[in-house]
PDB file of C-alpha atoms in Angstrom:
ATOM      1  CA  MET Z   9      91.070  86.978  93.919  1.00 83.00           C
ATOM      2  CA  LEU Z  10      94.895  86.327  93.421  1.00 82.00           C
ATOM      3  CA  THR Z  11      94.326  85.567  89.788  1.00 82.00           C
ATOM      4  CA  ARG Z  12      92.565  88.841  89.361  1.00 86.00           C
ATOM      5  CA  VAL Z  13      95.351  90.763  91.050  1.00 84.00           C
ATOM      6  CA  ALA Z  14      97.855  88.954  88.916  1.00 78.00           C
ATOM      7  CA  GLY Z  15      95.902  89.958  85.794  1.00 80.00           C
ATOM      8  CA  TRP Z  16      95.793  93.486  86.985  1.00 83.00           C
ATOM      9  CA  LEU Z  17      99.600  93.424  87.483  1.00 85.00           C
ATOM     10  CA  LEU Z  18     100.227  91.709  84.105  1.00 86.00           C
ATOM     11  CA  PRO Z  19      97.242  92.198  81.801  1.00 86.00           C
ATOM     12  CA  GLY Z  20      96.580  90.174  78.754  1.00 77.00           C
ATOM     13  CA  ASP Z  21      98.773  87.216  77.936  1.00 72.00           C
ATOM     14  CA  THR Z  22     101.934  88.692  79.612  1.00 74.00           C
ATOM     15  CA  ASN Z  23     101.278  86.547  82.857  1.00 74.00           C
ATOM     16  CA  LYS Z  24     103.046  83.184  82.516  1.00 79.00           C
ATOM     17  CA  HIS Z  25     102.857  82.242  86.146  1.00 76.00           C
ATOM     18  CA  ARG Z  26      99.155  82.249  87.056  1.00 83.00           C
ATOM     19  CA  HIS Z  27      98.433  83.765  90.483  1.00 89.00           C
ATOM     20  CA  LEU Z  28     102.190  83.670  91.669  1.00 89.00           C
ATOM     21  CA  PRO Z  29     102.851  87.461  90.621  1.00 89.00           C
ATOM     22  CA  ALA Z  30     100.296  88.561  93.198  1.00 93.00           C
ATOM     23  CA  LEU Z  31     102.157  86.785  95.984  1.00 95.00           C
ATOM     24  CA  LEU Z  32     105.086  88.947  95.249  1.00 96.00           C
ATOM     25  CA  ILE Z  33     103.311  91.755  96.960  1.00 96.00           C
ATOM     26  CA  PRO Z  34     103.545  90.216 100.507  1.00 97.00           C
ATOM     27  CA  LEU Z  35     107.024  89.276  99.776  1.00 98.00           C
ATOM     28  CA  THR Z  36     107.828  92.949  99.221  1.00 97.00           C
ATOM     29  CA  LEU Z  37     106.281  93.659 102.480  1.00 98.00           C
ATOM     30  CA  VAL Z  38     108.519  91.041 104.076  1.00 98.00           C
ATOM     31  CA  THR Z  39     111.569  92.832 102.626  1.00 98.00           C
ATOM     32  CA  GLY Z  40     110.607  96.083 104.458  1.00 97.00           C
ATOM     33  CA  LEU Z  41     109.854  94.251 107.660  1.00 98.00           C
ATOM     34  CA  VAL Z  42     113.125  92.343 108.000  1.00 98.00           C
ATOM     35  CA  ASP Z  43     115.272  95.209 106.740  1.00 98.00           C
ATOM     36  CA  ALA Z  44     113.678  97.395 109.470  1.00 98.00           C
ATOM     37  CA  VAL Z  45     114.680  94.677 112.045  1.00 97.00           C
ATOM     38  CA  SER Z  46     118.183  94.374 110.737  1.00 97.00           C
ATOM     39  CA  PHE Z  47     118.842  98.079 110.072  1.00 97.00           C
ATOM     40  CA  LEU Z  48     117.364  99.384 113.332  1.00 97.00           C
ATOM     41  CA  GLY Z  49     118.440  96.584 115.695  1.00 95.00           C
ATOM     42  CA  LEU Z  50     121.475  94.776 114.253  1.00 95.00           C
ATOM     43  CA  ASN Z  51     124.314  97.160 113.677  1.00 90.00           C
ATOM     44  CA  ARG Z  52     122.933  99.190 110.828  1.00 94.00           C
ATOM     45  CA  VAL Z  53     123.051  96.328 108.318  1.00 97.00           C
ATOM     46  CA  PHE Z  54     120.559  95.343 105.686  1.00 97.00           C
ATOM     47  CA  VAL Z  55     119.616  91.562 105.318  1.00 98.00           C
ATOM     48  CA  ALA Z  56     117.645  92.127 101.907  1.00 97.00           C
ATOM     49  CA  ASN Z  57     119.260  95.196 100.209  1.00 95.00           C
ATOM     50  CA  MET Z  58     122.789  93.930  99.297  1.00 96.00           C
ATOM     51  CA  THR Z  59     123.402  97.200  97.439  1.00 95.00           C
ATOM     52  CA  GLY Z  60     123.364  99.133 100.756  1.00 95.00           C
ATOM     53  CA  ASN Z  61     125.644  96.484 102.334  1.00 96.00           C
ATOM     54  CA  VAL Z  62     128.253  96.828  99.684  1.00 97.00           C
ATOM     55  CA  VAL Z  63     128.204 100.546 100.164  1.00 97.00           C
ATOM     56  CA  PHE Z  64     128.336 100.136 104.001  1.00 97.00           C
ATOM     57  CA  VAL Z  65     131.459  97.975 103.579  1.00 97.00           C
ATOM     58  CA  GLY Z  66     133.153 100.778 101.682  1.00 97.00           C
ATOM     59  CA  PHE Z  67     132.176 103.336 104.296  1.00 97.00           C
ATOM     60  CA  ALA Z  68     133.420 101.128 107.215  1.00 96.00           C
ATOM     61  CA  LEU Z  69     136.697 100.528 105.388  1.00 96.00           C
ATOM     62  CA  ALA Z  70     136.931 104.403 104.972  1.00 97.00           C
ATOM     63  CA  GLY Z  71     136.674 104.706 108.854  1.00 95.00           C
ATOM     64  CA  ASP Z  72     132.984 105.039 109.637  1.00 94.00           C
ATOM     65  CA  ARG Z  73     132.835 103.837 113.210  1.00 89.00           C
ATOM     66  CA  GLU Z  74     128.950 103.654 113.304  1.00 89.00           C
ATOM     67  CA  LEU Z  75     128.908 100.923 110.703  1.00 92.00           C
ATOM     68  CA  SER Z  76     129.911  97.375 111.310  1.00 94.00           C
ATOM     69  CA  LEU Z  77     132.156  95.897 108.803  1.00 96.00           C
ATOM     70  CA  TRP Z  78     131.666  92.267 109.900  1.00 96.00           C
ATOM     71  CA  SER Z  79     127.864  92.634 109.895  1.00 97.00           C
ATOM     72  CA  SER Z  80     127.706  93.751 106.266  1.00 97.00           C
ATOM     73  CA  LEU Z  81     130.204  91.086 105.060  1.00 98.00           C
ATOM     74  CA  LEU Z  82     128.176  88.423 107.017  1.00 98.00           C
ATOM     75  CA  ALA Z  83     124.899  89.510 105.500  1.00 98.00           C
ATOM     76  CA  ILE Z  84     126.369  89.467 101.988  1.00 98.00           C
ATOM     77  CA  THR Z  85     127.836  86.067 102.565  1.00 98.00           C
ATOM     78  CA  THR Z  86     124.875  84.310 103.967  1.00 98.00           C
ATOM     79  CA  PHE Z  87     122.570  86.047 101.493  1.00 98.00           C
ATOM     80  CA  MET Z  88     124.735  84.343  98.733  1.00 98.00           C
ATOM     81  CA  VAL Z  89     124.534  81.051 100.522  1.00 98.00           C
ATOM     82  CA  GLY Z  90     120.693  81.309 100.421  1.00 98.00           C
ATOM     83  CA  ALA Z  91     120.650  82.379  96.714  1.00 97.00           C
ATOM     84  CA  TRP Z  92     122.961  79.463  95.880  1.00 97.00           C
ATOM     85  CA  THR Z  93     120.670  77.009  97.770  1.00 95.00           C
ATOM     86  CA  ALA Z  94     117.392  78.218  96.118  1.00 95.00           C
ATOM     87  CA  ALA Z  95     119.123  78.118  92.722  1.00 94.00           C
ATOM     88  CA  ARG Z  96     119.856  74.396  93.143  1.00 92.00           C
ATOM     89  CA  LEU Z  97     116.349  73.658  94.274  1.00 90.00           C
ATOM     90  CA  ILE Z  98     114.966  75.570  91.203  1.00 91.00           C
ATOM     91  CA  ALA Z  99     117.388  73.814  88.852  1.00 88.00           C
ATOM     92  CA  ARG Z 100     115.952  70.349  89.998  1.00 84.00           C
ATOM     93  CA  SER Z 101     112.425  71.211  88.903  1.00 81.00           C
ATOM     94  CA  ASP Z 102     111.260  74.491  87.608  1.00 83.00           C
ATOM     95  CA  VAL Z 103     110.543  77.870  89.265  1.00 87.00           C
ATOM     96  CA  GLU Z 104     106.653  77.429  89.920  1.00 87.00           C
ATOM     97  CA  ARG Z 105     107.288  74.036  91.599  1.00 90.00           C
ATOM     98  CA  ALA Z 106     110.191  75.453  93.615  1.00 92.00           C
ATOM     99  CA  PHE Z 107     108.400  78.583  94.696  1.00 94.00           C
ATOM    100  CA  THR Z 108     106.448  76.902  97.465  1.00 95.00           C
ATOM    101  CA  PRO Z 109     109.265  74.828  99.057  1.00 95.00           C
ATOM    102  CA  VAL Z 110     111.715  77.759  98.757  1.00 96.00           C
ATOM    103  CA  THR Z 111     109.229  80.125 100.544  1.00 97.00           C
ATOM    104  CA  ALA Z 112     108.605  77.423 103.100  1.00 97.00           C
ATOM    105  CA  VAL Z 113     112.275  77.296 103.960  1.00 97.00           C
ATOM    106  CA  HIS Z 114     112.525  81.032 104.027  1.00 98.00           C
ATOM    107  CA  ALA Z 115     109.618  80.968 106.524  1.00 98.00           C
ATOM    108  CA  THR Z 116     111.359  78.313 108.603  1.00 98.00           C
ATOM    109  CA  LEU Z 117     114.513  80.584 108.770  1.00 98.00           C
ATOM    110  CA  VAL Z 118     112.436  83.528 109.954  1.00 98.00           C
ATOM    111  CA  ALA Z 119     110.680  81.407 112.456  1.00 98.00           C
ATOM    112  CA  THR Z 120     114.143  80.474 113.727  1.00 98.00           C
ATOM    113  CA  ALA Z 121     115.096  84.041 113.892  1.00 98.00           C
ATOM    114  CA  LEU Z 122     111.829  84.801 115.819  1.00 98.00           C
ATOM    115  CA  VAL Z 123     112.820  82.205 118.415  1.00 98.00           C
ATOM    116  CA  VAL Z 124     116.298  83.583 118.723  1.00 98.00           C
ATOM    117  CA  ALA Z 125     115.119  87.158 119.142  1.00 98.00           C
ATOM    118  CA  SER Z 126     112.451  86.128 121.640  1.00 97.00           C
ATOM    119  CA  ILE Z 127     114.854  84.070 124.001  1.00 97.00           C
ATOM    120  CA  PHE Z 128     118.265  85.794 123.473  1.00 97.00           C
ATOM    121  CA  GLY Z 129     117.307  89.416 122.308  1.00 95.00           C
ATOM    122  CA  HIS Z 130     119.153  91.184 119.641  1.00 95.00           C
ATOM    123  CA  ARG Z 131     121.932  93.079 121.491  1.00 93.00           C
ATOM    124  CA  ASN Z 132     124.532  90.528 122.221  1.00 95.00           C
ATOM    125  CA  ILE Z 133     126.913  89.533 119.445  1.00 96.00           C
ATOM    126  CA  GLY Z 134     125.943  85.856 119.268  1.00 97.00           C
ATOM    127  CA  ALA Z 135     122.350  86.612 118.756  1.00 97.00           C
ATOM    128  CA  GLN Z 136     123.282  89.271 116.110  1.00 97.00           C
ATOM    129  CA  ILE Z 137     125.273  86.841 114.191  1.00 98.00           C
ATOM    130  CA  ALA Z 138     122.528  84.327 114.290  1.00 98.00           C
ATOM    131  CA  LEU Z 139     119.792  86.830 113.335  1.00 98.00           C
ATOM    132  CA  ILE Z 140     121.761  88.388 110.472  1.00 98.00           C
ATOM    133  CA  SER Z 141     122.695  84.918 109.042  1.00 98.00           C
ATOM    134  CA  LEU Z 142     119.225  83.483 109.212  1.00 98.00           C
ATOM    135  CA  LEU Z 143     117.386  86.571 107.734  1.00 98.00           C
ATOM    136  CA  ALA Z 144     119.933  87.199 105.014  1.00 98.00           C
ATOM    137  CA  CYS Z 145     120.026  83.631 103.994  1.00 98.00           C
ATOM    138  CA  GLY Z 146     116.198  83.669 103.813  1.00 98.00           C
ATOM    139  CA  MET Z 147     116.207  86.841 101.646  1.00 98.00           C
ATOM    140  CA  GLY Z 148     118.789  85.328  99.408  1.00 98.00           C
ATOM    141  CA  MET Z 149     116.448  82.473  98.777  1.00 97.00           C
ATOM    142  CA  GLN Z 150     113.603  84.821  98.234  1.00 97.00           C
ATOM    143  CA  ASN Z 151     115.579  86.883  95.751  1.00 96.00           C
ATOM    144  CA  ALA Z 152     116.695  83.837  93.781  1.00 96.00           C
ATOM    145  CA  VAL Z 153     113.217  82.405  93.169  1.00 95.00           C
ATOM    146  CA  VAL Z 154     111.800  85.926  92.370  1.00 95.00           C
ATOM    147  CA  ARG Z 155     114.592  86.399  89.970  1.00 94.00           C
ATOM    148  CA  LYS Z 156     113.802  83.270  88.189  1.00 92.00           C
ATOM    149  CA  LEU Z 157     110.061  84.208  88.012  1.00 90.00           C
ATOM    150  CA  ALA Z 158     111.170  87.332  86.280  1.00 89.00           C
ATOM    151  CA  VAL Z 159     108.067  89.337  86.726  1.00 89.00           C
ATOM    152  CA  PRO Z 160     108.963  92.788  85.332  1.00 87.00           C
ATOM    153  CA  ASP Z 161     109.309  95.562  87.789  1.00 88.00           C
ATOM    154  CA  MET Z 162     108.627  93.295  90.781  1.00 90.00           C
ATOM    155  CA  THR Z 163     111.864  92.044  92.238  1.00 91.00           C
ATOM    156  CA  THR Z 164     110.671  92.523  95.882  1.00 92.00           C
ATOM    157  CA  THR Z 165     114.037  93.858  97.148  1.00 90.00           C
ATOM    158  CA  VAL Z 166     115.383  96.489  94.614  1.00 86.00           C
ATOM    159  CA  LEU Z 167     113.498  99.590  93.781  1.00 89.00           C
ATOM    160  CA  THR Z 168     116.073 101.771  91.974  1.00 89.00           C
ATOM    161  CA  ILE Z 169     115.039 100.701  88.380  1.00 87.00           C
ATOM    162  CA  ALA Z 170     111.299 100.780  89.365  1.00 89.00           C
ATOM    163  CA  ILE Z 171     111.632 104.419  90.601  1.00 91.00           C
ATOM    164  CA  THR Z 172     113.524 105.359  87.417  1.00 92.00           C
ATOM    165  CA  GLY Z 173     110.740 103.715  85.303  1.00 89.00           C
ATOM    166  CA  LEU Z 174     108.047 105.699  87.243  1.00 87.00           C
ATOM    167  CA  ALA Z 175     109.876 108.915  86.356  1.00 90.00           C
ATOM    168  CA  GLY Z 176     110.669 108.178  82.742  1.00 88.00           C
ATOM    169  CA  ASP Z 177     107.926 105.925  81.297  1.00 85.00           C
ATOM    170  CA  PRO Z 178     104.325 106.695  80.448  1.00 86.00           C
ATOM    171  CA  PRO Z 179     101.566 105.348  82.807  1.00 83.00           C
ATOM    172  CA  GLY Z 180     100.416 101.801  82.283  1.00 86.00           C
ATOM    173  CA  ALA Z 181     100.608  98.313  83.678  1.00 85.00           C
ATOM    174  CA  ALA Z 182     104.338  98.709  84.417  1.00 88.00           C
ATOM    175  CA  GLY Z 183     103.652 101.819  86.366  1.00 90.00           C
ATOM    176  CA  ARG Z 184     101.108  99.850  88.481  1.00 90.00           C
ATOM    177  CA  ARG Z 185     103.726  97.123  89.205  1.00 92.00           C
ATOM    178  CA  ARG Z 186     106.362  99.855  90.267  1.00 93.00           C
ATOM    179  CA  LEU Z 187     103.977 101.677  92.538  1.00 94.00           C
ATOM    180  CA  VAL Z 188     102.902  98.495  94.184  1.00 94.00           C
ATOM    181  CA  SER Z 189     106.570  97.530  94.740  1.00 95.00           C
ATOM    182  CA  VAL Z 190     107.486 100.997  96.227  1.00 95.00           C
ATOM    183  CA  PHE Z 191     104.385 101.243  98.481  1.00 96.00           C
ATOM    184  CA  GLY Z 192     104.748  97.659  99.582  1.00 97.00           C
ATOM    185  CA  MET Z 193     108.349  98.052 100.587  1.00 97.00           C
ATOM    186  CA  CYS Z 194     107.673 101.277 102.332  1.00 97.00           C
ATOM    187  CA  ALA Z 195     104.600  99.897 104.044  1.00 98.00           C
ATOM    188  CA  GLY Z 196     106.751  96.818 105.172  1.00 98.00           C
ATOM    189  CA  ALA Z 197     109.450  99.193 106.539  1.00 98.00           C
ATOM    190  CA  LEU Z 198     106.877 101.489 108.324  1.00 98.00           C
ATOM    191  CA  CYS Z 199     105.320  98.537 110.034  1.00 98.00           C
ATOM    192  CA  GLY Z 200     108.560  96.916 110.783  1.00 98.00           C
ATOM    193  CA  GLY Z 201     109.827 100.235 112.320  1.00 98.00           C
ATOM    194  CA  LEU Z 202     106.744 100.772 114.400  1.00 98.00           C
ATOM    195  CA  LEU Z 203     106.793  97.307 115.783  1.00 98.00           C
ATOM    196  CA  HIS Z 204     110.467  97.340 116.419  1.00 97.00           C
ATOM    197  CA  PHE Z 205     110.352 100.651 118.343  1.00 97.00           C
ATOM    198  CA  HIS Z 206     107.158  99.890 120.327  1.00 97.00           C
ATOM    199  CA  LEU Z 207     107.082  96.025 120.787  1.00 97.00           C
ATOM    200  CA  GLY Z 208     110.520  94.952 119.816  1.00 97.00           C
ATOM    201  CA  PRO Z 209     112.124  92.961 116.894  1.00 97.00           C
ATOM    202  CA  PRO Z 210     110.124  89.771 117.708  1.00 98.00           C
ATOM    203  CA  ALA Z 211     106.886  91.393 116.790  1.00 98.00           C
ATOM    204  CA  ALA Z 212     108.225  92.515 113.348  1.00 98.00           C
ATOM    205  CA  LEU Z 213     109.648  89.053 112.686  1.00 98.00           C
ATOM    206  CA  ALA Z 214     106.289  87.476 113.733  1.00 98.00           C
ATOM    207  CA  LEU Z 215     104.308  89.550 111.103  1.00 98.00           C
ATOM    208  CA  ALA Z 216     106.988  88.648 108.438  1.00 98.00           C
ATOM    209  CA  LEU Z 217     106.491  84.971 109.452  1.00 98.00           C
ATOM    210  CA  VAL Z 218     102.723  85.257 109.076  1.00 98.00           C
ATOM    211  CA  LEU Z 219     103.014  86.857 105.541  1.00 98.00           C
ATOM    212  CA  LEU Z 220     105.413  84.126 104.447  1.00 98.00           C
ATOM    213  CA  LEU Z 221     103.233  81.309 105.718  1.00 98.00           C
ATOM    214  CA  ALA Z 222     100.254  82.903 103.978  1.00 97.00           C
ATOM    215  CA  VAL Z 223     102.352  83.053 100.742  1.00 97.00           C
ATOM    216  CA  VAL Z 224     103.144  79.133 101.186  1.00 96.00           C
ATOM    217  CA  VAL Z 225      99.432  78.382 101.693  1.00 95.00           C
ATOM    218  CA  PHE Z 226      98.169  80.500  98.768  1.00 93.00           C
ATOM    219  CA  ALA Z 227     101.029  79.416  96.335  1.00 91.00           C
ATOM    220  CA  ARG Z 228      99.821  75.861  96.517  1.00 82.00           C
ATOM    221  CA  GLY Z 229      96.334  76.814  95.336  1.00 66.00           C
TER     222      GLY Z 229
END
């Protein structure tokens, strides 16, 4: 099934990574979920979308009191730590072998964040620091391994180029990948927002953890 999905995303001989491209779809959902948790519950910060954080730093420095400078800087810093760590793991083997352990570590970080949110909540500053650090570090790891896979139009975290391609390029396989990315992140954000508002952040983090564990299991197939 995953191989068929991967073939639909990358037809012909363009797929060099077997079934792994199909697993980028749940990873895109995870992006929407964790960014819903962080933006809605952790001082209006992103843990996956670093472009937004860079802009938020500028707004905060300009005097916007509704944005937290330290939250955005912390997210950027720990995201980079995660990306650096994953890059070291990938360099020791190759991206296909590193995909599973990197995703497993990401799942562990999200599981730890779930425990923190369940026990300490998300409103006190200590819990916020822990949650931002854990989630951003995990997303940095995800971004690093997906970047090395280099599946066109499926970065799992950035959609600007994908949306530009949807508007400017003719229909085809690239358009399918872009649509999947857009709808996947939107669906993740929608689910994350609904869970956050109705059940609280732990529910959204639990769904993200389930998706990551599923990716770990199927990546080994």
